[in-house]
Coordinates of C-alpha atoms and ligand atoms in Angstrom, one line a residue:
Chain C
M1 CA 141.8 86.9 132.5
S2 CA 142.3 84.3 129.8
L3 CA 144.5 84.6 126.8
Y4 CA 141.6 84.1 124.5
K5 CA 139.0 86.5 123.3
I6 CA 136.4 83.9 122.8
Q7 CA 136.2 80.5 124.3
A8 CA 133.5 78.0 123.3
K9 CA 133.1 75.2 125.8
D10 CA 131.0 72.2 125.0
V11 CA 128.6 74.1 122.9
C12 CA 125.6 72.0 121.7
L13 CA 122.7 73.4 119.8
F14 CA 119.3 72.0 119.0
Y15 CA 116.7 73.1 116.6
H16 CA 113.7 71.5 118.3
Q17 CA 114.8 67.9 118.7
E18 CA 117.4 68.1 115.9
Q19 CA 121.0 68.6 117.2
A20 CA 123.0 70.9 114.9
L21 CA 126.2 71.3 117.1
F22 CA 127.9 68.6 119.1
N23 CA 130.1 69.7 122.0
V24 CA 132.1 72.3 120.1
N25 CA 135.2 73.5 121.9
L26 CA 137.0 76.4 120.2
N27 CA 139.4 79.1 121.5
I28 CA 139.7 82.2 119.4
E29 CA 142.5 84.7 119.9
A30 CA 142.2 88.4 119.9
N31 CA 143.1 90.4 116.8
Q32 CA 143.1 87.4 114.6
V33 CA 140.9 86.3 111.8
T34 CA 139.5 82.9 112.4
A35 CA 137.8 81.1 109.4
L36 CA 135.1 78.5 109.8
I37 CA 134.9 76.1 106.8
G38 CA 133.0 73.0 106.0
P39 CA 130.3 71.7 103.7
S40 CA 126.9 73.3 103.5
G41 CA 124.7 72.4 106.5
C42 CA 127.6 71.5 108.8
G43 CA 126.7 74.1 111.4
K44 CA 129.0 77.0 110.6
S45 CA 126.3 79.7 110.6
T46 CA 124.7 78.1 113.6
F47 CA 128.0 78.2 115.5
L48 CA 128.6 81.8 114.5
R49 CA 125.2 82.8 115.8
S50 CA 125.9 81.1 119.1
L51 CA 128.6 83.7 119.6
N52 CA 126.2 86.6 119.9
R53 CA 123.1 84.6 121.0
L54 CA 121.4 85.3 117.7
N55 CA 120.1 81.7 117.7
E56 CA 117.7 82.8 120.4
L57 CA 115.7 84.7 117.7
I58 CA 115.0 81.4 115.9
E59 CA 112.1 79.6 117.4
G60 CA 112.7 76.3 119.2
T61 CA 116.5 76.5 119.6
T62 CA 118.2 75.4 122.8
T63 CA 121.9 76.0 123.5
T64 CA 124.0 74.2 126.1
G65 CA 127.6 74.8 127.1
E66 CA 129.3 78.1 127.6
V67 CA 130.7 80.8 125.4
L68 CA 133.2 83.0 127.2
I69 CA 134.0 86.4 125.8
D70 CA 136.9 88.1 127.7
G71 CA 136.3 85.3 130.3
V72 CA 132.7 86.0 130.9
N73 CA 130.0 83.5 129.9
I74 CA 127.5 85.2 127.6
Y75 CA 124.9 82.6 128.4
D76 CA 124.8 83.7 132.1
N77 CA 121.3 84.7 133.2
D78 CA 122.4 88.2 133.9
T79 CA 124.0 88.8 130.6
D80 CA 122.9 92.1 129.0
V81 CA 122.0 90.9 125.5
V82 CA 121.9 94.4 124.0
K83 CA 125.4 95.1 125.3
L84 CA 126.5 91.7 124.0
R85 CA 125.3 92.4 120.5
K86 CA 127.0 95.8 120.5
E87 CA 130.2 94.1 121.4
V88 CA 129.8 91.2 119.0
G89 CA 128.7 92.6 115.7
M90 CA 127.5 90.6 112.8
V91 CA 127.7 90.9 109.0
F92 CA 125.3 88.7 107.1
Q93 CA 125.5 86.9 103.8
K94 CA 123.3 89.2 101.9
P95 CA 124.4 92.8 101.8
S96 CA 121.5 94.6 103.3
A97 CA 121.5 98.4 103.7
F98 CA 118.4 99.7 105.5
P99 CA 116.0 101.7 103.2
M100 CA 117.3 105.0 104.5
S101 CA 120.2 107.4 103.8
I102 CA 123.8 106.2 104.0
Y103 CA 124.2 108.5 107.0
D104 CA 121.1 107.2 108.8
N105 CA 122.3 103.6 108.1
V106 CA 125.5 104.2 110.0
A107 CA 123.9 106.3 112.7
Y108 CA 121.2 103.7 113.3
G109 CA 123.1 101.8 115.9
P110 CA 124.4 104.7 117.9
R111 CA 120.9 106.3 117.8
I112 CA 119.1 103.2 119.2
H113 CA 121.7 103.1 121.9
G114 CA 120.8 106.6 122.9
I115 CA 123.2 109.0 121.2
T116 CA 121.3 112.0 119.8
K117 CA 124.0 114.8 119.6
K118 CA 124.5 115.7 116.0
N119 CA 128.2 116.4 116.4
T120 CA 128.8 113.0 118.0
L121 CA 126.8 111.2 115.4
D122 CA 128.7 113.1 112.6
E123 CA 132.0 112.0 114.0
I124 CA 130.9 108.4 114.5
V125 CA 129.5 108.2 110.9
E126 CA 132.7 109.6 109.4
R127 CA 135.0 107.4 111.5
S128 CA 133.0 104.2 110.8
L129 CA 132.8 104.9 107.1
R130 CA 136.6 105.6 107.0
Q131 CA 137.3 102.4 108.9
A132 CA 135.1 100.5 106.4
N133 CA 137.1 102.0 103.4
L134 CA 133.9 103.7 102.2
W135 CA 134.3 107.3 103.2
E136 CA 135.8 108.4 99.8
E137 CA 132.9 106.8 97.9
A138 CA 130.2 108.0 100.3
K139 CA 131.2 111.4 101.6
D140 CA 129.5 113.3 98.8
R141 CA 126.2 111.3 99.0
L142 CA 125.6 110.8 102.6
T143 CA 122.0 111.7 102.2
S144 CA 121.2 109.4 99.3
S145 CA 119.6 106.0 100.0
G146 CA 121.9 103.2 101.0
L147 CA 119.9 100.9 98.7
R148 CA 121.4 102.8 95.7
M149 CA 124.8 101.5 96.4
S150 CA 126.3 98.5 94.7
G151 CA 126.5 95.1 96.5
G152 CA 130.1 95.5 97.5
Q153 CA 129.5 99.1 98.8
Q154 CA 126.4 97.9 100.7
Q155 CA 128.5 95.2 102.4
R156 CA 131.1 97.8 103.5
L157 CA 128.2 100.0 104.6
V158 CA 126.9 97.1 106.7
I159 CA 130.4 96.8 108.2
A160 CA 130.5 100.5 108.9
R161 CA 127.1 100.1 110.6
V162 CA 128.5 97.3 112.8
L163 CA 131.7 99.4 113.6
S164 CA 129.6 102.4 114.6
V165 CA 128.6 100.8 117.9
N166 CA 132.2 100.0 118.9
P167 CA 132.3 96.2 118.8
K168 CA 135.2 94.1 119.9
V169 CA 134.3 91.1 117.8
I170 CA 133.0 91.0 114.3
L171 CA 131.2 87.9 113.0
M172 CA 130.9 87.5 109.2
D173 CA 128.7 84.9 107.6
E174 CA 129.9 84.3 104.0
P175 CA 130.1 88.1 103.6
A176 CA 131.5 87.9 100.0
S177 CA 129.2 85.2 98.6
A178 CA 127.1 87.7 96.8
L179 CA 129.9 89.9 95.6
D180 CA 131.9 90.1 92.4
P181 CA 135.7 89.4 92.5
I182 CA 136.7 93.1 92.7
S183 CA 134.3 93.8 95.6
T184 CA 135.5 90.6 97.2
A185 CA 139.1 91.7 97.0
K186 CA 138.2 95.0 98.6
L187 CA 136.4 93.3 101.3
E188 CA 139.3 90.9 102.0
D189 CA 141.7 93.9 102.2
L190 CA 139.3 95.5 104.7
I191 CA 139.2 92.4 106.8
S192 CA 143.0 92.3 107.0
E193 CA 143.0 95.9 108.1
L194 CA 140.2 95.5 110.6
K195 CA 141.9 92.7 112.5
K196 CA 144.4 95.2 113.9
E197 CA 141.6 96.4 116.1
Y198 CA 139.0 93.7 116.1
T199 CA 138.7 90.0 116.5
I200 CA 137.1 88.5 113.4
V201 CA 135.4 85.2 112.9
I202 CA 134.4 84.6 109.3
V203 CA 132.4 81.8 107.7
T204 CA 133.4 81.1 104.1
H205 CA 132.7 78.4 101.6
N206 CA 135.7 79.6 99.6
M207 CA 138.9 77.9 100.7
Q208 CA 141.2 80.3 98.9
Q209 CA 139.5 83.0 100.8
A210 CA 140.0 81.3 104.1
A211 CA 143.7 80.8 103.1
R212 CA 144.1 84.4 102.1
V213 CA 142.5 86.2 105.0
S214 CA 142.6 84.0 108.1
D215 CA 145.2 83.2 110.7
S216 CA 143.4 80.1 112.0
T217 CA 140.9 77.8 110.4
A218 CA 138.3 75.5 111.9
F219 CA 136.8 72.7 109.9
F220 CA 133.3 71.6 110.7
L221 CA 131.5 68.5 109.6
S222 CA 127.9 67.5 110.5
G223 CA 127.9 69.7 113.6
H224 CA 131.2 68.5 114.9
L225 CA 134.4 70.5 115.0
I226 CA 136.9 68.2 113.3
E227 CA 140.1 70.2 113.2
Y228 CA 141.3 73.6 114.3
Q229 CA 144.8 74.7 113.3
P230 CA 146.7 77.7 112.1
T231 CA 145.4 78.2 108.6
E232 CA 148.7 77.4 106.8
R233 CA 149.1 74.1 108.7
L234 CA 145.5 73.1 108.1
F235 CA 145.8 73.6 104.4
V236 CA 149.3 72.2 103.9
N237 CA 149.3 69.4 106.4
P238 CA 145.8 68.6 107.6
G239 CA 145.7 66.3 110.7
D240 CA 142.5 64.6 109.9
K241 CA 141.6 62.5 106.9
R242 CA 138.2 64.2 106.6
T243 CA 139.8 67.6 106.5
E244 CA 142.1 66.5 103.8
D245 CA 139.2 65.1 101.8
Y246 CA 137.3 68.3 102.1
I247 CA 140.1 70.7 101.2
T248 CA 141.2 68.6 98.3
G249 CA 137.6 68.7 97.0
R250 CA 136.9 65.0 97.4
F251 CA 133.6 65.7 99.0
G252 CA 131.5 68.6 100.2
Chain Q
M1 CA 104.4 75.5 62.3
K2 CA 106.1 78.8 63.0
A3 CA 103.5 80.8 61.0
Y4 CA 100.7 79.0 62.8
G5 CA 102.3 79.8 66.2
N6 CA 102.5 83.4 65.1
L7 CA 98.9 83.5 64.1
K8 CA 97.8 82.0 67.3
E9 CA 99.9 84.5 69.2
K10 CA 98.3 87.3 67.3
F11 CA 94.9 86.0 67.9
I12 CA 95.4 85.8 71.6
Y13 CA 97.0 89.2 71.6
M14 CA 93.9 90.6 69.8
F15 CA 91.6 88.9 72.2
I16 CA 93.4 90.4 75.2
W17 CA 93.5 93.8 73.6
L18 CA 89.7 93.6 72.9
G19 CA 89.0 92.6 76.5
A20 CA 91.1 95.5 77.8
A21 CA 89.5 97.9 75.3
F22 CA 86.1 96.8 76.4
V23 CA 86.8 97.4 80.1
A24 CA 88.3 100.8 79.4
F25 CA 85.5 101.7 77.1
T26 CA 82.8 100.7 79.6
L27 CA 84.5 102.6 82.4
L28 CA 85.0 105.7 80.3
T29 CA 81.4 105.6 79.0
I30 CA 80.0 105.5 82.5
I31 CA 82.2 108.3 83.7
A32 CA 81.5 110.4 80.6
Y33 CA 77.8 109.7 80.9
V34 CA 77.7 110.8 84.5
F35 CA 79.9 113.8 83.7
V36 CA 77.6 115.0 80.9
K37 CA 74.5 114.4 82.9
G38 CA 75.9 115.8 86.1
I39 CA 78.0 118.8 85.2
G40 CA 75.1 121.1 84.6
T41 CA 74.0 120.7 88.2
I42 CA 77.4 121.5 89.7
S43 CA 77.6 125.0 91.1
W44 CA 79.0 126.7 94.0
E45 CA 75.6 126.6 95.7
F46 CA 75.3 122.8 95.0
I47 CA 78.6 122.2 96.9
T48 CA 78.0 124.6 99.7
A49 CA 74.3 124.7 100.5
I50 CA 72.3 122.3 102.6
P51 CA 69.6 120.4 100.7
S52 CA 66.1 121.7 101.0
R53 CA 62.8 120.1 100.0
M54 CA 64.3 116.6 100.3
G55 CA 67.1 117.5 98.0
K56 CA 65.0 118.9 95.2
E57 CA 66.6 122.3 95.9
G58 CA 69.7 123.6 97.7
G59 CA 72.9 121.7 97.6
I60 CA 74.5 118.6 99.1
S61 CA 77.0 120.2 101.6
S62 CA 75.7 118.2 104.5
A63 CA 76.0 115.0 102.6
I64 CA 79.6 115.8 101.6
V65 CA 80.4 116.6 105.2
G66 CA 78.5 113.5 106.3
T67 CA 80.6 111.3 104.0
I68 CA 83.9 112.8 105.2
Y69 CA 82.8 112.7 108.8
L70 CA 81.7 109.0 108.6
T71 CA 84.9 108.1 106.8
V72 CA 87.1 109.9 109.3
V73 CA 85.4 108.2 112.3
A74 CA 85.8 104.8 110.6
L75 CA 89.5 105.4 109.9
L76 CA 90.2 106.7 113.4
I77 CA 88.9 103.4 114.8
S78 CA 90.0 100.9 112.2
T79 CA 93.5 102.2 111.3
P80 CA 95.2 101.8 114.7
L81 CA 93.3 98.6 115.3
G82 CA 94.1 97.1 111.9
I83 CA 97.7 98.1 111.9
G84 CA 98.1 97.0 115.5
S85 CA 96.6 93.6 115.0
A86 CA 98.6 93.1 111.8
V87 CA 101.9 94.0 113.6
Y88 CA 100.9 91.6 116.4
L89 CA 100.1 88.8 114.1
T90 CA 103.0 89.2 111.7
E91 CA 105.8 90.2 114.1
Y92 CA 104.9 88.7 117.4
Q93 CA 103.0 85.5 116.7
K94 CA 104.6 82.4 115.2
R95 CA 103.9 82.2 111.6
N96 CA 100.9 79.9 111.0
S97 CA 100.1 79.7 114.7
R98 CA 96.5 78.6 115.4
F99 CA 95.6 82.0 116.7
S100 CA 96.8 83.9 113.7
R101 CA 95.2 81.5 111.3
A102 CA 91.9 81.9 113.2
V103 CA 92.1 85.7 113.0
E104 CA 93.2 85.7 109.4
M105 CA 90.4 83.3 108.4
S106 CA 87.8 85.4 110.1
A107 CA 89.2 88.5 108.5
E108 CA 89.0 86.7 105.1
A109 CA 85.4 85.7 105.8
L110 CA 84.5 89.2 107.0
S111 CA 85.7 90.8 103.8
G112 CA 83.5 88.6 101.8
I113 CA 80.3 89.6 103.6
P114 CA 77.8 91.8 101.7
S115 CA 77.8 95.3 103.2
I116 CA 74.1 95.3 103.8
I117 CA 74.7 92.6 106.5
F118 CA 77.3 94.9 108.2
G119 CA 74.5 97.5 108.0
L120 CA 72.0 95.1 109.6
F121 CA 74.5 94.2 112.4
G122 CA 75.3 97.9 113.0
F123 CA 71.7 98.7 113.2
I124 CA 71.0 96.0 115.8
F125 CA 74.1 96.4 117.8
F126 CA 75.1 100.1 117.7
V127 CA 71.8 101.8 116.9
I128 CA 69.5 99.7 119.0
F129 CA 71.5 97.7 121.6
L130 CA 74.1 100.3 122.5
G131 CA 71.5 103.0 122.0
L132 CA 73.7 105.2 119.8
G133 CA 70.8 105.8 117.5
W134 CA 71.1 106.8 113.9
S135 CA 74.3 108.7 114.1
I136 CA 77.8 109.4 112.7
L137 CA 79.1 107.2 115.5
S138 CA 76.9 104.2 114.6
G139 CA 77.7 104.6 110.9
G140 CA 81.4 105.1 111.5
L141 CA 81.7 102.1 113.8
T142 CA 79.9 100.0 111.2
L143 CA 82.2 101.2 108.5
A144 CA 85.2 100.6 110.7
I145 CA 84.2 96.9 111.2
M146 CA 83.7 96.6 107.4
I147 CA 87.1 98.0 106.4
L148 CA 89.1 96.6 109.3
P149 CA 89.9 93.3 107.5
T150 CA 91.2 95.2 104.5
I151 CA 93.5 97.4 106.5
M152 CA 94.7 94.4 108.5
R153 CA 95.4 92.2 105.5
T154 CA 97.1 94.9 103.4
T155 CA 99.3 95.8 106.4
Q156 CA 100.2 92.1 106.9
E157 CA 101.2 91.9 103.2
A158 CA 103.3 95.1 103.5
L159 CA 105.0 93.8 106.6
R160 CA 105.7 90.4 105.0
A161 CA 107.3 92.2 102.0
V162 CA 109.9 93.7 104.3
P163 CA 113.1 91.6 103.8
E164 CA 113.9 89.4 106.8
E165 CA 117.5 90.7 106.6
F166 CA 116.3 94.1 107.8
R167 CA 115.1 92.6 111.0
S168 CA 118.1 90.3 111.7
N169 CA 120.5 93.1 110.9
S170 CA 118.8 95.5 113.3
L171 CA 118.5 92.9 116.1
A172 CA 122.1 92.0 115.7
L173 CA 123.0 95.6 116.3
G174 CA 121.4 95.3 119.7
A175 CA 118.1 96.9 118.8
S176 CA 115.0 95.6 120.7
K177 CA 112.2 94.0 118.8
W178 CA 110.0 97.1 119.2
Q179 CA 112.9 99.4 118.1
T180 CA 113.3 97.2 115.0
I181 CA 109.6 97.3 114.3
S182 CA 109.1 101.0 114.8
K183 CA 112.3 102.2 113.2
I184 CA 112.8 99.8 110.4
V185 CA 109.9 97.5 109.6
L186 CA 107.0 100.0 109.8
P187 CA 108.8 102.8 107.9
S188 CA 109.8 100.5 105.1
S189 CA 106.2 99.1 104.9
A190 CA 104.5 102.5 105.3
P191 CA 103.7 103.1 101.7
G192 CA 102.0 99.7 101.4
I193 CA 100.1 100.3 104.6
V194 CA 99.0 103.8 103.3
T195 CA 97.8 102.1 100.1
G196 CA 95.6 99.8 102.1
V197 CA 94.2 102.7 104.2
I198 CA 93.5 104.8 101.0
L199 CA 91.7 101.8 99.4
S200 CA 89.6 101.6 102.6
I201 CA 88.8 105.3 102.4
G202 CA 87.6 104.7 98.9
R203 CA 85.4 101.9 100.1
S204 CA 83.9 104.0 102.9
V205 CA 83.3 106.9 100.7
G206 CA 81.4 104.8 98.2
E207 CA 79.5 102.7 100.7
T208 CA 75.7 102.9 100.9
A209 CA 74.1 99.9 102.4
A210 CA 76.1 99.8 105.6
I211 CA 75.3 103.5 106.3
L212 CA 71.7 103.5 105.2
L213 CA 70.7 101.5 108.3
T214 CA 73.1 103.0 110.8
A215 CA 73.7 106.7 110.1
G216 CA 70.1 107.6 109.1
S217 CA 69.1 109.9 106.4
A218 CA 69.0 113.3 108.0
L219 CA 69.4 116.2 105.7
G220 CA 70.8 118.7 108.2
M221 CA 74.5 119.4 108.8
P222 CA 76.0 116.9 111.2
L223 CA 78.0 118.5 114.0
L224 CA 78.4 116.1 116.9
P225 CA 79.3 112.4 116.4
T226 CA 75.9 111.6 117.8
D227 CA 74.1 113.5 115.1
P228 CA 72.4 111.6 112.3
A229 CA 73.7 112.2 108.8
R230 CA 73.4 111.0 105.3
S231 CA 76.4 110.3 103.1
M232 CA 76.6 111.3 99.4
S233 CA 75.9 107.8 98.3
V234 CA 72.8 107.5 100.5
H235 CA 71.7 110.9 99.3
L236 CA 72.1 109.8 95.7
Y237 CA 70.1 106.7 96.5
Y238 CA 67.2 108.6 97.8
L239 CA 67.3 111.2 95.0
A240 CA 67.1 108.5 92.4
A241 CA 65.0 105.8 94.1
E242 CA 62.3 108.2 95.2
G243 CA 62.4 110.2 91.9
I244 CA 63.2 113.4 93.7
S245 CA 65.6 114.8 91.0
M246 CA 67.6 112.8 88.5
E247 CA 69.8 115.8 87.6
R248 CA 70.8 116.2 91.2
A249 CA 71.4 112.5 91.5
Y250 CA 73.9 112.8 88.6
G251 CA 75.5 115.9 90.1
T252 CA 76.0 114.0 93.4
A253 CA 77.3 111.0 91.5
L254 CA 79.8 113.2 89.6
L255 CA 81.2 114.6 92.8
L256 CA 81.4 111.1 94.3
I257 CA 83.3 109.8 91.3
V258 CA 85.7 112.7 91.4
M259 CA 86.3 112.1 95.0
I260 CA 87.0 108.4 94.5
L261 CA 89.2 109.0 91.5
I262 CA 91.4 111.3 93.5
I263 CA 91.6 108.7 96.3
N264 CA 92.6 106.0 93.8
Y265 CA 95.1 108.3 92.2
L266 CA 96.7 108.7 95.7
A267 CA 96.6 105.0 96.2
N268 CA 98.5 104.4 93.0
L269 CA 101.0 107.0 93.8
S270 CA 101.9 105.5 97.2
L271 CA 101.9 102.0 95.7
R272 CA 104.5 103.1 93.1
R273 CA 106.6 104.7 95.8
F274 CA 106.4 101.5 97.8
T275 CA 107.6 99.2 95.0
Y276 CA 110.3 101.7 94.0
R277 CA 111.6 101.8 97.5
L278 CA 112.0 98.1 97.9
K279 CA 113.5 97.6 94.5
S280 CA 116.0 100.4 94.3
Ligands
ADP1 N1 116.3 77.9 111.4 C1 116.6 76.5 111.4 N2 115.6 75.6 111.7 C2 115.9 74.3 111.8 N3 117.1 73.8 111.4 C3 118.0 74.6 111.0 C4 117.8 76.0 110.9 N4 119.0 76.6 110.5 C5 119.8 75.6 110.3 N5 119.3 74.4 110.6 C6 119.9 73.1 110.4 O1 121.1 73.1 111.2 C7 122.2 72.5 110.5 C8 123.3 73.5 110.3 O2 122.9 74.6 109.5 P1 123.8 75.9 109.3 O3 124.4 76.3 110.5 O4 123.0 76.8 108.5 O5 125.0 75.3 108.3 P2 126.0 76.0 107.4 O6 126.0 77.5 107.8 O7 127.3 75.4 107.7 O8 125.6 75.8 106.0 C9 121.6 72.1 109.1 O9 121.3 70.7 109.2 C10 120.3 72.9 109.0 O10 119.4 72.1 108.3
MG2 MG1 125.5 79.1 106.5

C-alpha cells in the first residue's frame, strides 16, 4: 500500500489528435484538499475527469499513463467503472439538481446501485443531507422539487447526492463559480468539514479560495503540471517563475 | 424624432393587433358557424346509433369508433417506434453523424408529403400488396407512417432540451447509460414527448385522405382490426360530397371539432407543465 490516496503517473490525454495533458505526475494525500489552479483551458477539468474516467464519455479521447487509487490502477482493463464512479464522486460547475424531489435526488444513487429498502434509503438520505449541511433546510420539504432550491442549496444537494453512495474521493470542478459569496462561504466550510472523512480535489479559478480551503495546490499551464506544493508555500514562495506570474496576476 | 418613433410603434402594434384579431375572428366564425349549423343534429341517437341509409338516418357511432380505433392502432405502432428511434438517434448516435442526418432528413421530407400520397402508398402496399384489404389495420398502419416523423422529431427536441448536466451528473454517480436515459432523461422530457403524441393524435383524428384509400368506407361497426371502417372525417366527406345530408355533415363536423379542441387543450396543458418543470 502506498501512502497516497491518488497517484497520477505520466497521464497524457488527447482529444482526437489534440493533446490536452502532458505527462502529469501528481500524488494526492488522503484526507487533504488539493486545489488545481491555472488559466482557463490549461487542462484542470480534463485532469480532474481523468481521475474517475469521465473523459471516456467524451468522444475521441485517449488517455495514457496510470492513475492509482489506493494503489490500484483505475485504467486496468478489469476495472469496474461503476464501482470506480461510486468511490470517486464528482461535483460539477453548474449546480444541477435532478427534476425530482429532494429525497429522490439523494436516493437516486443508492437506488441505481440496488438499494430498495425504505428504511435504509431514509437513513442514507438523512445522513447525506446532514453531512452536506443541508438537513436543517431540507428536512421539512423533502418531497418538494430539488429544482426549487437556490443555487447554493442545489450545490450542497449535489454534494449530498455524491455522499449517498459512500465515495472515498470527491472531485469538484469550480463548484462555487455560480454561487453568491454567502453560499460560497457555506460551501467552503463544508469542504473543510468533509476532508476529515474524504479526499477532495477541487478545481478553482479563485486563488483566494484555493488558499482558504486547500492543503496542497497544483498549478497547471498548457496541459503541463508546473508546480505542486503545500498551498502556503506555493502562494508565498513559488518555485517557478510562471507560477509566480500567474498568482500575482501578471497573466492568465 | 421621438414622436415619429412612437407613431411608428403604434402603427406596427395596430397592424399586429389587426392580424391577430383577424385570425381569431376567422377561427371563431368557423367554429360558431359549425356549431350553429350542427348543434340541432346532435342527439343521443346521433352519437350512439349506427348510420343507416348511407348516413341519411341513424347516427355516426361506427364512425366515432372507427376514428378512435384507427388512431389507437396508429399510436400503438408509431409511439414506440418514434420514441425509440429518437432515443437512439439523440442519445446513442454521435451528433450530426451521417446516419442520424439521413434519418432526420427523410423524416423532414416525410412530414412535408401531402397525406393523399400516404393514402396512395398505403393502398398499394398494405391494402393490395400485403393483402390486408380495406381495414382498420391498413388505415392505422398508413396513419402510423404519416405521424411517425412528428413523434420522432418532437421527441428529439424534448430530449435535446434536457440539460447535459443531468446526464453527466447521473453517469458520474455510476449510473449506466440506460439507467440515465430511463430514470432521468425520459422522465424529464416526458411532457414534451406527450405533447408530440397528442399533436399526432389530433392529426390522425382529423385525417381524411390517408384513410379514404386504406380503411374503406364501411358503415358498419368495426370490431376486428381486419374490419373495414370509416372515420368521422371520411363520413363527413361522403355526407357533404354526395349531398346525402348537410345537417348531418355539420353535426359530424361539430363532434370532430370538439374532439380536436379537447386534444389541443391537453397538448397545451402538457406543454405548459413541461416548460414549467425545466424552468423552476
Ligand atoms: N470536449 C472537448 N473536446 C475537445 N477539446 C477539449 C474538450 N474539452 C476540453 N478541451 C480542450 O482541452 C484543453 C483543456 O481544457 P479544460 O480541461 O477544460 O481546461 P480548464 O478546465 O483548465 O479550463 C483546452 O485546450 C480545451 O480546448
Ligand atoms: Mg474547466
